[in-house]
Amino acid sequence: VKFGTEISREVAPVRKVAIAGFGTVGQAVAKILSERYHERFELTHVFNRDVARKRVPWLSSLVQWTENFDDVVAADVDVLLELAGGLEPAGTWVRRALESGKSVVTANKQLIAHHGPELIEVAQAHGQQLLFGASVAGGVPVLSGLQQGLAGDKLVAVCGILNGTCNFILTKVERDGAPFSDALAEAQQLGFAEADSTDDVDGFDARAKLTILSRVALDAAVAPEQIACRSIRTIQSIDFEYAHDLKCTIRQISRAEVNGHALAASVAPALVPRTSPLAAVQGGQNLVVATGVSGGDIVFSGAGAGGNPTAVAVVSDLLALSAANRAVISPARPQSSYFVAPDFTTAHYVRFTVSDRPGIIAAIARIFSEHEINIDAILQKPGYPKTNLPFVVTLEPCKTSTVERAVNDIAKLDFNVKAPLSLSILPR
Ligand SMILES: NC(=O)c1ccc[n+]([C@@H]2O[C@H](COP(=O)([O-])OP(=O)(O)OC[C@H]3O[C@@H](n4cnc5c(N)ncnc54)[C@H](OP(=O)(O)O)[C@@H]3O)[C@@H](O)[C@H]2O)c1
């Protein structure tokens, strides 16, 4: 048997597919299916609210356009592509589809982060599959890469840039010295950020993706609420100036690391050494570094969002589902319960903004020393008014929770004119 010949001779049956949610991703998926896979997949239903305004001339006239999900459940559809988003009613649609004997492919990170394990159980109970490759890092095949490509390793850490909006905004503040609010407004104008930017900017979008990554890569039974999550809103252009002096930049970093029975996991802005592949990530790109005991660091990167890249991930899951040998199965429900803490041990950067007077450095040094934290360096740029004076203290490696306690104590002192900002510095 020549390698490949047997497989190509097998004719997979035409599979009937329904799309729920005909927006950016749903339309891009329909385009790819109609242009490249119309002999393999038959798109039978497009479900959306107010569906009349969604009709497009480029889909077969046989497609049934519906705003009643019961039509999809009742039809002999093999696979539902859930591309609407949100927890509900998408969760109910996915459950009903699985219970009525349809496999599901979804791009919905919030649904999978919050209800993935129980939905996988529903799928398994009904002999169906639930795939969600598009839910993390858009078009970058990181979940399948972790699940299949790195199955032979024992992964102990994942670290990445998972939110293109945050990356766009931080890159903008860095390059133009723009205030955060201007950078956010531009991101919204250009369509990189939603009108309500909370999910992106305050870390909830990345936290959902990190939850899924932690389950798939680290087998960790973790819920999104267990992962510490900090906003990028507090980052100012002065922080980039100090970061550059420290040969670093600042990015929103999502990371999870197994250490014995503990899982340290957080989403937060952090200083990233300029030599790290994470520092080179621009605009809406995503990048994930997976660390294995045997294979070391493996990097996945590419377009983290956008209709077409995300649609590629959805169609790839659909193809995997319909492969004759069914080699790909739903990711297993995670097994390992770890104690979850936001406690990485790293060096830290703390920016203070004070009304200057004698004794400030002594007071700060005393509180750090009470918490057994060693100061590494003090940096102060000239040219700022004495009444609003920023300076930075870097700290030798210690637990983030210890630094937070010390900084909370310092924040109570009357010389602060702004809340201090503490950030981890990723190791070189
Ligand atoms: N866009 C990306 O780059 C990207 C990347 C990765 C993952 N994703 C995920 O992919 C999914 C879809 O994202 P998208 O960007 O394509 O969103 P979108 O453009 O807003 O499309 C969502 C579609 O679903 C429909 N819909 C939403 N709620 C509905 C409801 N309750 N009943 C019926 N129809 C409903 C919307 O109808 P209306 O037109 O009436 O609103 C819209 O047509 C989300 O889970 C998202 O997180 C997106």
Short mmCIF file of C-alpha atoms and ligand atoms in Angstrom, two decimals:
data_model
loop_
_atom_site.label_atom_id
_atom_site.label_comp_id
_atom_site.label_asym_id
_atom_site.label_seq_id
_atom_site.Cartn_x
_atom_site.Cartn_y
_atom_site.Cartn_z
CA VAL A 1 0.00 0.00 0.00
CA LYS A 2 1.47 3.31 -1.02
CA PHE A 3 1.18 5.88 1.73
CA GLY A 4 -1.77 8.15 1.05
CA THR A 5 -3.35 6.24 -1.80
CA GLU A 6 -5.79 4.26 0.29
CA ILE A 7 -6.99 7.34 2.07
CA SER A 8 -7.53 9.33 -1.12
CA ARG A 9 -9.55 6.47 -2.67
CA GLU A 10 -12.02 6.51 0.20
CA VAL A 11 -15.01 8.64 -0.62
CA ALA A 12 -16.32 10.27 2.53
CA PRO A 13 -20.12 10.59 2.53
CA VAL A 14 -21.57 14.04 1.93
CA ARG A 15 -22.26 15.52 5.34
CA LYS A 16 -25.08 17.91 6.02
CA VAL A 17 -24.10 21.05 7.83
CA ALA A 18 -26.05 23.86 9.51
CA ILE A 19 -24.66 27.24 10.51
CA ALA A 20 -26.05 29.05 13.58
CA GLY A 21 -24.95 32.69 13.46
CA PHE A 22 -24.35 34.22 10.02
CA GLY A 23 -21.99 37.03 11.05
CA THR A 24 -18.28 37.63 10.35
CA VAL A 25 -17.16 34.05 10.96
CA GLY A 26 -20.38 32.33 9.81
CA GLN A 27 -20.25 34.05 6.42
CA ALA A 28 -16.54 33.34 5.97
CA VAL A 29 -17.16 29.65 6.75
CA ALA A 30 -20.06 29.51 4.27
CA LYS A 31 -17.82 31.05 1.57
CA ILE A 32 -15.07 28.47 2.10
CA LEU A 33 -17.57 25.59 2.14
CA SER A 34 -19.30 26.78 -1.04
CA GLU A 35 -16.05 27.52 -2.91
CA ARG A 36 -13.89 24.57 -1.90
CA TYR A 37 -15.98 21.83 -0.27
CA HIS A 38 -19.40 21.93 -1.93
CA GLU A 39 -19.01 18.29 -3.05
CA ARG A 40 -18.14 17.13 0.44
CA PHE A 41 -20.45 19.20 2.63
CA GLU A 42 -23.99 20.28 1.94
CA LEU A 43 -24.94 23.46 3.76
CA THR A 44 -28.60 22.80 4.45
CA HIS A 45 -29.57 25.48 7.03
CA VAL A 46 -28.52 28.98 8.01
CA PHE A 47 -30.07 29.99 11.31
CA ASN A 48 -30.00 33.64 12.50
CA ARG A 49 -32.39 36.10 14.09
CA ASP A 50 -34.16 38.37 11.55
CA VAL A 51 -32.76 36.03 8.94
CA ALA A 52 -34.29 37.78 5.89
CA ARG A 53 -31.63 40.52 5.99
CA LYS A 54 -28.87 37.88 6.08
CA ARG A 55 -29.65 36.18 2.76
CA VAL A 56 -26.78 36.22 0.25
CA PRO A 57 -26.98 35.39 -3.47
CA TRP A 58 -23.81 33.32 -3.51
CA LEU A 59 -25.22 30.38 -1.54
CA SER A 60 -27.20 27.57 -3.14
CA SER A 61 -30.91 28.24 -3.46
CA LEU A 62 -31.45 24.91 -1.64
CA VAL A 63 -30.18 26.39 1.65
CA GLN A 64 -33.00 26.83 4.14
CA TRP A 65 -32.82 30.23 5.91
CA THR A 66 -34.49 30.08 9.30
CA GLU A 67 -34.94 32.04 12.51
CA ASN A 68 -36.36 29.02 14.32
CA PHE A 69 -33.71 26.73 15.83
CA ASP A 70 -36.29 23.88 15.97
CA ASP A 71 -35.89 23.62 12.16
CA VAL A 72 -32.22 22.72 12.64
CA VAL A 73 -32.92 20.26 15.44
CA ALA A 74 -35.63 18.51 13.41
CA ALA A 75 -33.52 18.24 10.23
CA ASP A 76 -31.16 15.36 9.41
CA VAL A 77 -28.16 17.64 9.84
CA ASP A 78 -24.88 15.87 10.76
CA VAL A 79 -22.93 18.83 12.14
CA LEU A 80 -23.96 22.17 13.65
CA LEU A 81 -21.47 25.02 13.35
CA GLU A 82 -22.25 27.34 16.29
CA LEU A 83 -20.92 30.75 15.24
CA ALA A 84 -23.16 33.17 17.11
CA GLY A 85 -21.19 33.52 20.36
CA GLY A 86 -22.15 34.23 23.99
CA LEU A 87 -23.22 31.83 26.73
CA GLU A 88 -26.95 31.81 25.97
CA PRO A 89 -28.85 30.96 23.88
CA ALA A 90 -25.78 29.44 22.16
CA GLY A 91 -25.32 26.97 25.05
CA THR A 92 -28.87 25.69 24.68
CA TRP A 93 -28.46 25.33 20.89
CA VAL A 94 -25.23 23.33 21.31
CA ARG A 95 -26.80 21.06 23.93
CA ARG A 96 -29.94 20.47 21.85
CA ALA A 97 -27.87 19.73 18.75
CA LEU A 98 -25.73 17.17 20.60
CA GLU A 99 -28.78 15.56 22.21
CA SER A 100 -30.45 15.24 18.82
CA GLY A 101 -27.45 13.33 17.41
CA LYS A 102 -25.48 16.12 15.73
CA SER A 103 -21.82 16.85 16.30
CA VAL A 104 -20.92 20.49 16.96
CA VAL A 105 -18.04 22.72 15.92
CA THR A 106 -17.89 26.06 17.71
CA ALA A 107 -15.68 29.15 17.84
CA ASN A 108 -17.27 30.23 21.13
CA LYS A 109 -14.51 30.65 23.75
CA GLN A 110 -16.83 31.88 26.51
CA LEU A 111 -19.15 28.90 26.13
CA ILE A 112 -16.28 26.39 26.11
CA ALA A 113 -14.44 28.11 28.98
CA HIS A 114 -17.55 28.16 31.17
CA HIS A 115 -19.35 24.96 30.11
CA GLY A 116 -16.89 22.96 27.94
CA PRO A 117 -16.40 19.95 30.24
CA GLU A 118 -20.15 19.37 30.77
CA LEU A 119 -20.88 19.84 27.04
CA ILE A 120 -18.15 17.32 26.18
CA GLU A 121 -19.94 14.88 28.49
CA VAL A 122 -23.24 15.52 26.69
CA ALA A 123 -21.46 14.91 23.37
CA GLN A 124 -19.95 11.66 24.61
CA ALA A 125 -23.26 10.49 26.09
CA HIS A 126 -24.85 10.88 22.66
CA GLY A 127 -21.95 9.46 20.62
CA GLN A 128 -21.18 12.86 19.12
CA GLN A 129 -18.18 15.17 18.98
CA LEU A 130 -17.66 18.73 20.12
CA LEU A 131 -14.68 20.52 18.57
CA PHE A 132 -13.62 24.09 19.32
CA GLY A 133 -10.30 24.70 17.57
CA ALA A 134 -11.32 28.24 16.57
CA SER A 135 -12.02 29.27 20.17
CA VAL A 136 -8.36 29.97 20.99
CA ALA A 137 -6.03 32.06 18.81
CA GLY A 138 -8.45 32.24 15.84
CA GLY A 139 -6.68 30.81 12.81
CA VAL A 140 -3.64 29.44 14.66
CA PRO A 141 -4.04 25.65 15.08
CA VAL A 142 -2.80 25.74 18.64
CA LEU A 143 -5.37 23.39 20.21
CA SER A 144 -4.88 20.65 17.61
CA GLY A 145 -1.11 21.24 17.78
CA LEU A 146 -1.15 20.76 21.55
CA GLN A 147 -3.54 17.82 21.47
CA GLN A 148 -2.02 15.86 18.63
CA GLY A 149 1.34 17.37 17.70
CA LEU A 150 2.57 17.52 21.28
CA ALA A 151 0.66 14.54 22.68
CA GLY A 152 3.97 12.73 23.22
CA ASP A 153 5.28 15.33 25.66
CA LYS A 154 4.29 16.25 29.20
CA LEU A 155 3.46 19.93 28.94
CA VAL A 156 4.10 22.02 32.05
CA ALA A 157 3.47 25.60 30.91
CA VAL A 158 1.70 27.71 28.31
CA CYS A 159 2.33 31.40 27.85
CA GLY A 160 0.96 33.64 25.16
CA ILE A 161 -0.55 36.74 23.67
CA LEU A 162 -4.18 35.77 23.11
CA ASN A 163 -6.01 39.07 22.59
CA GLY A 164 -5.29 41.05 19.44
CA THR A 165 -7.19 44.13 20.65
CA CYS A 166 -4.97 44.51 23.72
CA ASN A 167 -1.92 43.94 21.59
CA PHE A 168 -3.03 46.58 19.08
CA ILE A 169 -3.65 49.12 21.87
CA LEU A 170 -0.38 48.45 23.70
CA THR A 171 1.59 48.58 20.44
CA LYS A 172 -0.05 51.94 19.72
CA VAL A 173 0.75 53.40 23.17
CA GLU A 174 4.32 52.16 22.74
CA ARG A 175 4.88 53.49 19.21
CA ASP A 176 3.05 56.84 19.39
CA GLY A 177 3.21 57.61 23.11
CA ALA A 178 -0.60 57.91 22.88
CA PRO A 179 -2.68 57.91 26.07
CA PHE A 180 -4.55 54.65 26.64
CA SER A 181 -7.96 56.28 25.93
CA ASP A 182 -6.79 57.57 22.48
CA ALA A 183 -5.32 54.18 21.55
CA LEU A 184 -8.59 52.47 22.55
CA ALA A 185 -10.67 54.98 20.55
CA GLU A 186 -8.53 54.35 17.46
CA ALA A 187 -8.83 50.58 17.91
CA GLN A 188 -12.62 51.01 18.04
CA GLN A 189 -12.66 53.26 14.93
CA LEU A 190 -10.61 50.73 12.95
CA GLY A 191 -12.84 47.84 14.05
CA PHE A 192 -10.14 46.20 16.19
CA ALA A 193 -12.16 46.77 19.37
CA GLU A 194 -15.85 46.45 20.22
CA ALA A 195 -17.84 49.48 21.42
CA ASP A 196 -17.89 47.72 24.79
CA SER A 197 -14.20 46.93 25.18
CA THR A 198 -14.38 45.44 28.69
CA ASP A 199 -14.05 41.81 27.60
CA ASP A 200 -10.85 42.52 25.71
CA VAL A 201 -9.18 45.29 27.71
CA ASP A 202 -9.93 43.94 31.18
CA GLY A 203 -8.72 40.45 30.26
CA PHE A 204 -11.91 38.34 30.27
CA ASP A 205 -11.54 37.29 26.61
CA ALA A 206 -7.94 36.15 27.15
CA ARG A 207 -8.93 34.47 30.44
CA ALA A 208 -11.52 32.32 28.62
CA LYS A 209 -8.85 31.30 26.09
CA LEU A 210 -6.29 30.58 28.82
CA THR A 211 -8.86 28.41 30.62
CA ILE A 212 -9.28 26.30 27.47
CA LEU A 213 -5.51 26.18 26.83
CA SER A 214 -4.87 25.08 30.43
CA ARG A 215 -7.37 22.24 30.10
CA VAL A 216 -6.07 21.03 26.76
CA ALA A 217 -2.33 21.55 27.35
CA LEU A 218 -2.01 20.95 31.09
CA ASP A 219 -5.02 18.68 31.72
CA ALA A 220 -6.03 21.16 34.44
CA ALA A 221 -9.64 21.16 35.64
CA VAL A 222 -9.75 24.95 35.93
CA ALA A 223 -12.64 27.42 35.74
CA PRO A 224 -12.26 30.96 34.32
CA GLU A 225 -13.09 32.58 37.68
CA GLN A 226 -10.06 30.87 39.24
CA ILE A 227 -7.67 32.72 36.94
CA ALA A 228 -6.46 36.13 38.13
CA CYS A 229 -7.23 38.77 35.54
CA ARG A 230 -5.88 42.34 35.37
CA SER A 231 -6.72 45.19 33.02
CA ILE A 232 -4.28 46.91 30.66
CA ARG A 233 -6.02 50.28 31.32
CA THR A 234 -3.40 51.32 33.87
CA ILE A 235 -0.49 51.17 31.40
CA GLN A 236 0.88 54.58 30.40
CA SER A 237 3.49 55.58 27.83
CA ILE A 238 5.94 56.30 30.70
CA ASP A 239 5.81 52.55 31.50
CA PHE A 240 7.06 51.80 28.00
CA GLU A 241 9.91 54.31 28.48
CA TYR A 242 11.02 52.53 31.66
CA ALA A 243 10.40 49.10 30.10
CA HIS A 244 12.68 50.05 27.18
CA ASP A 245 15.41 51.10 29.66
CA LEU A 246 15.08 47.59 31.10
CA LYS A 247 15.40 46.10 27.55
CA CYS A 248 11.74 45.04 27.68
CA THR A 249 8.35 45.91 26.22
CA ILE A 250 4.86 45.50 27.75
CA ARG A 251 2.25 43.03 26.50
CA GLN A 252 -0.93 41.46 27.87
CA ILE A 253 0.39 38.03 28.85
CA SER A 254 -1.74 34.95 29.54
CA ARG A 255 0.16 32.19 31.24
CA ALA A 256 -0.37 29.00 33.18
CA GLU A 257 2.27 26.82 34.77
CA VAL A 258 2.11 23.54 36.66
CA ASN A 259 4.26 23.29 39.74
CA GLY A 260 3.69 20.10 41.75
CA HIS A 261 0.01 20.18 42.76
CA ALA A 262 -0.37 23.91 42.06
CA LEU A 263 -1.39 25.66 38.87
CA ALA A 264 -0.27 29.27 38.67
CA ALA A 265 -2.40 31.09 36.09
CA SER A 266 -2.99 34.74 35.27
CA VAL A 267 -3.88 37.23 32.57
CA ALA A 268 -2.13 40.56 33.13
CA PRO A 269 0.07 43.14 31.45
CA ALA A 270 3.73 42.21 32.00
CA LEU A 271 7.22 43.31 31.03
CA VAL A 272 8.53 41.04 28.27
CA PRO A 273 12.25 40.96 27.40
CA ARG A 274 12.86 42.31 23.90
CA THR A 275 14.62 39.06 22.99
CA SER A 276 11.44 37.00 23.63
CA PRO A 277 9.27 35.96 20.63
CA LEU A 278 6.36 37.46 22.62
CA ALA A 279 7.91 40.95 22.28
CA ALA A 280 7.78 40.77 18.47
CA VAL A 281 4.03 40.18 18.29
CA GLN A 282 2.42 43.15 16.53
CA GLY A 283 -1.18 44.30 16.07
CA GLY A 284 -3.79 41.53 16.03
CA GLN A 285 -1.32 38.63 15.91
CA ASN A 286 -1.44 35.88 18.55
CA LEU A 287 1.44 33.75 19.82
CA VAL A 288 1.53 30.82 22.23
CA VAL A 289 4.64 29.16 23.67
CA ALA A 290 4.04 25.65 25.03
CA THR A 291 6.75 24.20 27.27
CA GLY A 292 7.21 20.43 27.49
CA VAL A 293 9.43 18.36 29.78
CA SER A 294 11.01 16.56 26.82
CA GLY A 295 10.60 18.87 23.83
CA GLY A 296 11.21 22.26 25.46
CA ASP A 297 9.56 25.36 24.01
CA ILE A 298 7.31 25.14 20.93
CA VAL A 299 5.88 28.34 19.44
CA PHE A 300 2.54 28.71 17.61
CA SER A 301 1.77 32.07 15.99
CA GLY A 302 -0.38 33.79 13.38
CA ALA A 303 -3.65 35.63 12.88
CA GLY A 304 -5.55 35.44 16.15
CA ALA A 305 -8.84 36.77 14.76
CA GLY A 306 -10.68 37.85 11.63
CA GLY A 307 -13.40 36.13 9.66
CA ASN A 308 -11.21 34.16 7.24
CA PRO A 309 -8.51 32.87 9.61
CA THR A 310 -11.15 31.87 12.17
CA ALA A 311 -13.22 30.21 9.43
CA VAL A 312 -10.20 28.12 8.44
CA ALA A 313 -10.06 26.75 11.99
CA VAL A 314 -13.81 25.96 11.91
CA VAL A 315 -13.57 24.21 8.52
CA SER A 316 -10.48 22.28 9.68
CA ASP A 317 -12.47 20.96 12.66
CA LEU A 318 -15.30 20.03 10.28
CA LEU A 319 -12.86 18.13 8.05
CA ALA A 320 -11.33 16.39 11.08
CA LEU A 321 -14.81 15.34 12.22
CA SER A 322 -15.71 13.87 8.88
CA ALA A 323 -12.40 12.06 8.35
CA ALA A 324 -13.22 8.45 7.51
CA ASN A 325 -11.13 7.06 10.37
CA ARG A 326 -12.50 9.54 12.94
CA ALA A 327 -8.97 9.91 14.25
CA VAL A 328 -9.86 13.14 15.95
CA ILE A 329 -12.05 13.01 19.00
CA SER A 330 -13.36 15.66 21.32
CA PRO A 331 -10.68 16.77 23.76
CA ALA A 332 -11.14 14.73 26.91
CA ARG A 333 -12.63 16.29 29.99
CA PRO A 334 -9.62 17.47 32.06
CA GLN A 335 -8.69 15.13 34.88
CA SER A 336 -6.20 16.88 37.13
CA SER A 337 -7.38 19.08 39.97
CA TYR A 338 -4.72 21.58 40.90
CA PHE A 339 -4.65 24.19 43.60
CA VAL A 340 -4.98 27.37 41.49
CA ALA A 341 -3.11 30.51 42.53
CA PRO A 342 -1.93 33.67 40.71
CA ASP A 343 1.45 33.11 42.27
CA PHE A 344 4.28 33.13 39.79
CA THR A 345 7.71 33.78 41.22
CA THR A 346 9.27 36.48 39.02
CA ALA A 347 11.10 39.78 39.12
CA HIS A 348 8.70 42.73 39.35
CA TYR A 349 8.42 46.31 38.12
CA VAL A 350 6.62 48.82 40.38
CA ARG A 351 5.88 52.35 39.14
CA PHE A 352 5.09 54.96 41.81
CA THR A 353 3.76 58.47 41.12
CA VAL A 354 4.38 60.72 44.11
CA SER A 355 4.38 64.28 45.39
CA ASP A 356 8.06 64.53 46.18
CA ARG A 357 9.45 65.07 49.67
CA PRO A 358 12.38 63.64 51.62
CA GLY A 359 12.08 60.09 52.97
CA ILE A 360 9.91 58.50 50.25
CA ILE A 361 12.52 55.98 49.09
CA ALA A 362 13.31 55.10 52.73
CA ALA A 363 9.60 54.48 53.46
CA ILE A 364 9.18 52.29 50.37
CA ALA A 365 12.40 50.35 51.08
CA ARG A 366 11.27 49.74 54.69
CA ILE A 367 7.91 48.22 53.61
CA PHE A 368 9.50 46.03 50.94
CA SER A 369 12.03 44.82 53.50
CA GLU A 370 9.23 44.07 56.02
CA HIS A 371 7.79 41.74 53.34
CA GLU A 372 11.26 40.24 52.76
CA ILE A 373 11.42 41.62 49.22
CA ASN A 374 14.80 42.71 47.84
CA ILE A 375 14.99 45.86 45.71
CA ASP A 376 17.00 45.35 42.53
CA ALA A 377 17.16 48.94 41.15
CA ILE A 378 15.54 52.38 41.31
CA LEU A 379 15.00 54.30 38.05
CA GLN A 380 13.93 57.92 37.78
CA LYS A 381 13.72 59.97 34.59
CA PRO A 382 14.36 63.74 34.81
CA GLY A 383 11.94 66.45 33.69
CA TYR A 384 8.76 65.62 35.66
CA PRO A 385 7.09 68.06 38.11
CA LYS A 386 7.84 67.40 41.82
CA THR A 387 4.10 67.24 42.51
CA ASN A 388 3.51 64.40 40.02
CA LEU A 389 6.78 62.54 39.92
CA PRO A 390 6.96 59.02 38.47
CA PHE A 391 9.77 56.61 39.33
CA VAL A 392 10.23 52.86 39.14
CA VAL A 393 11.52 50.26 41.55
CA THR A 394 12.47 46.83 40.23
CA LEU A 395 12.38 43.89 42.60
CA GLU A 396 14.33 40.64 42.71
CA PRO A 397 12.29 37.47 42.04
CA CYS A 398 9.58 36.76 44.60
CA LYS A 399 5.90 35.76 44.66
CA THR A 400 3.44 38.13 42.97
CA SER A 401 1.07 37.87 45.96
CA THR A 402 3.86 39.07 48.30
CA VAL A 403 4.58 42.05 46.03
CA GLU A 404 0.87 42.90 45.91
CA ARG A 405 0.63 42.92 49.71
CA ALA A 406 3.67 45.20 50.02
CA VAL A 407 2.44 47.56 47.28
CA ASN A 408 -1.00 47.76 48.97
CA ASP A 409 0.73 48.86 52.18
CA ILE A 410 2.80 51.46 50.31
CA ALA A 411 -0.30 52.73 48.47
CA LYS A 412 -1.74 53.85 51.82
CA LEU A 413 1.09 56.38 52.37
CA ASP A 414 0.17 60.02 51.71
CA PHE A 415 2.91 60.84 49.15
CA ASN A 416 1.19 58.75 46.41
CA VAL A 417 -0.71 60.88 43.89
CA LYS A 418 -1.69 57.82 41.79
CA ALA A 419 -2.13 54.17 42.71
CA PRO A 420 1.19 52.33 42.24
CA LEU A 421 1.37 49.90 39.32
CA SER A 422 3.10 46.54 39.73
CA LEU A 423 3.89 44.25 36.80
CA SER A 424 5.71 40.94 36.51
CA ILE A 425 8.91 40.87 34.45
CA LEU A 426 9.03 37.66 32.42
CA PRO A 427 12.34 35.80 32.69
CA ARG A 428 14.87 36.18 29.87
N1 LIG B 1 -14.57 37.53 14.58
C1 LIG B 1 -13.44 36.94 14.98
O1 LIG B 1 -12.35 37.35 14.61
C2 LIG B 1 -13.49 35.74 15.89
C3 LIG B 1 -12.30 35.08 16.20
C4 LIG B 1 -12.34 33.94 17.02
C5 LIG B 1 -13.54 33.50 17.52
N2 LIG B 1 -14.68 34.19 17.23
C6 LIG B 1 -15.93 33.70 17.80
O2 LIG B 1 -16.80 33.35 16.74
C7 LIG B 1 -18.15 33.56 17.14
C8 LIG B 1 -18.82 34.50 16.13
O3 LIG B 1 -18.11 35.71 16.08
P1 LIG B 1 -18.39 36.80 14.93
O4 LIG B 1 -17.25 37.75 15.00
O5 LIG B 1 -18.70 36.12 13.66
O6 LIG B 1 -19.68 37.51 15.53
P2 LIG B 1 -20.78 38.36 14.71
O7 LIG B 1 -20.19 38.95 13.49
O8 LIG B 1 -21.43 39.24 15.72
O9 LIG B 1 -21.81 37.23 14.24
C9 LIG B 1 -22.70 36.59 15.12
C10 LIG B 1 -23.93 36.22 14.34
O10 LIG B 1 -24.80 35.48 15.20
C11 LIG B 1 -26.09 36.10 15.21
N3 LIG B 1 -26.68 35.98 16.54
C12 LIG B 1 -26.12 36.42 17.69
N4 LIG B 1 -26.97 36.17 18.72
C13 LIG B 1 -28.06 35.58 18.18
C14 LIG B 1 -29.27 35.11 18.73
N5 LIG B 1 -29.54 35.21 20.04
N6 LIG B 1 -30.18 34.54 17.90
C15 LIG B 1 -29.92 34.43 16.58
N7 LIG B 1 -28.81 34.88 16.00
C16 LIG B 1 -27.86 35.44 16.78
C17 LIG B 1 -25.83 37.57 14.88
O11 LIG B 1 -26.98 38.18 14.36
P3 LIG B 1 -27.11 39.78 14.26
O12 LIG B 1 -26.54 40.16 12.94
O13 LIG B 1 -28.56 40.04 14.39
O14 LIG B 1 -26.32 40.36 15.42
C18 LIG B 1 -24.72 37.46 13.85
O15 LIG B 1 -25.19 37.23 12.55
C19 LIG B 1 -18.07 34.12 18.57
O16 LIG B 1 -18.19 33.08 19.49
C20 LIG B 1 -16.69 34.73 18.61
O17 LIG B 1 -16.16 34.81 19.93
C21 LIG B 1 -14.69 35.29 16.42
#
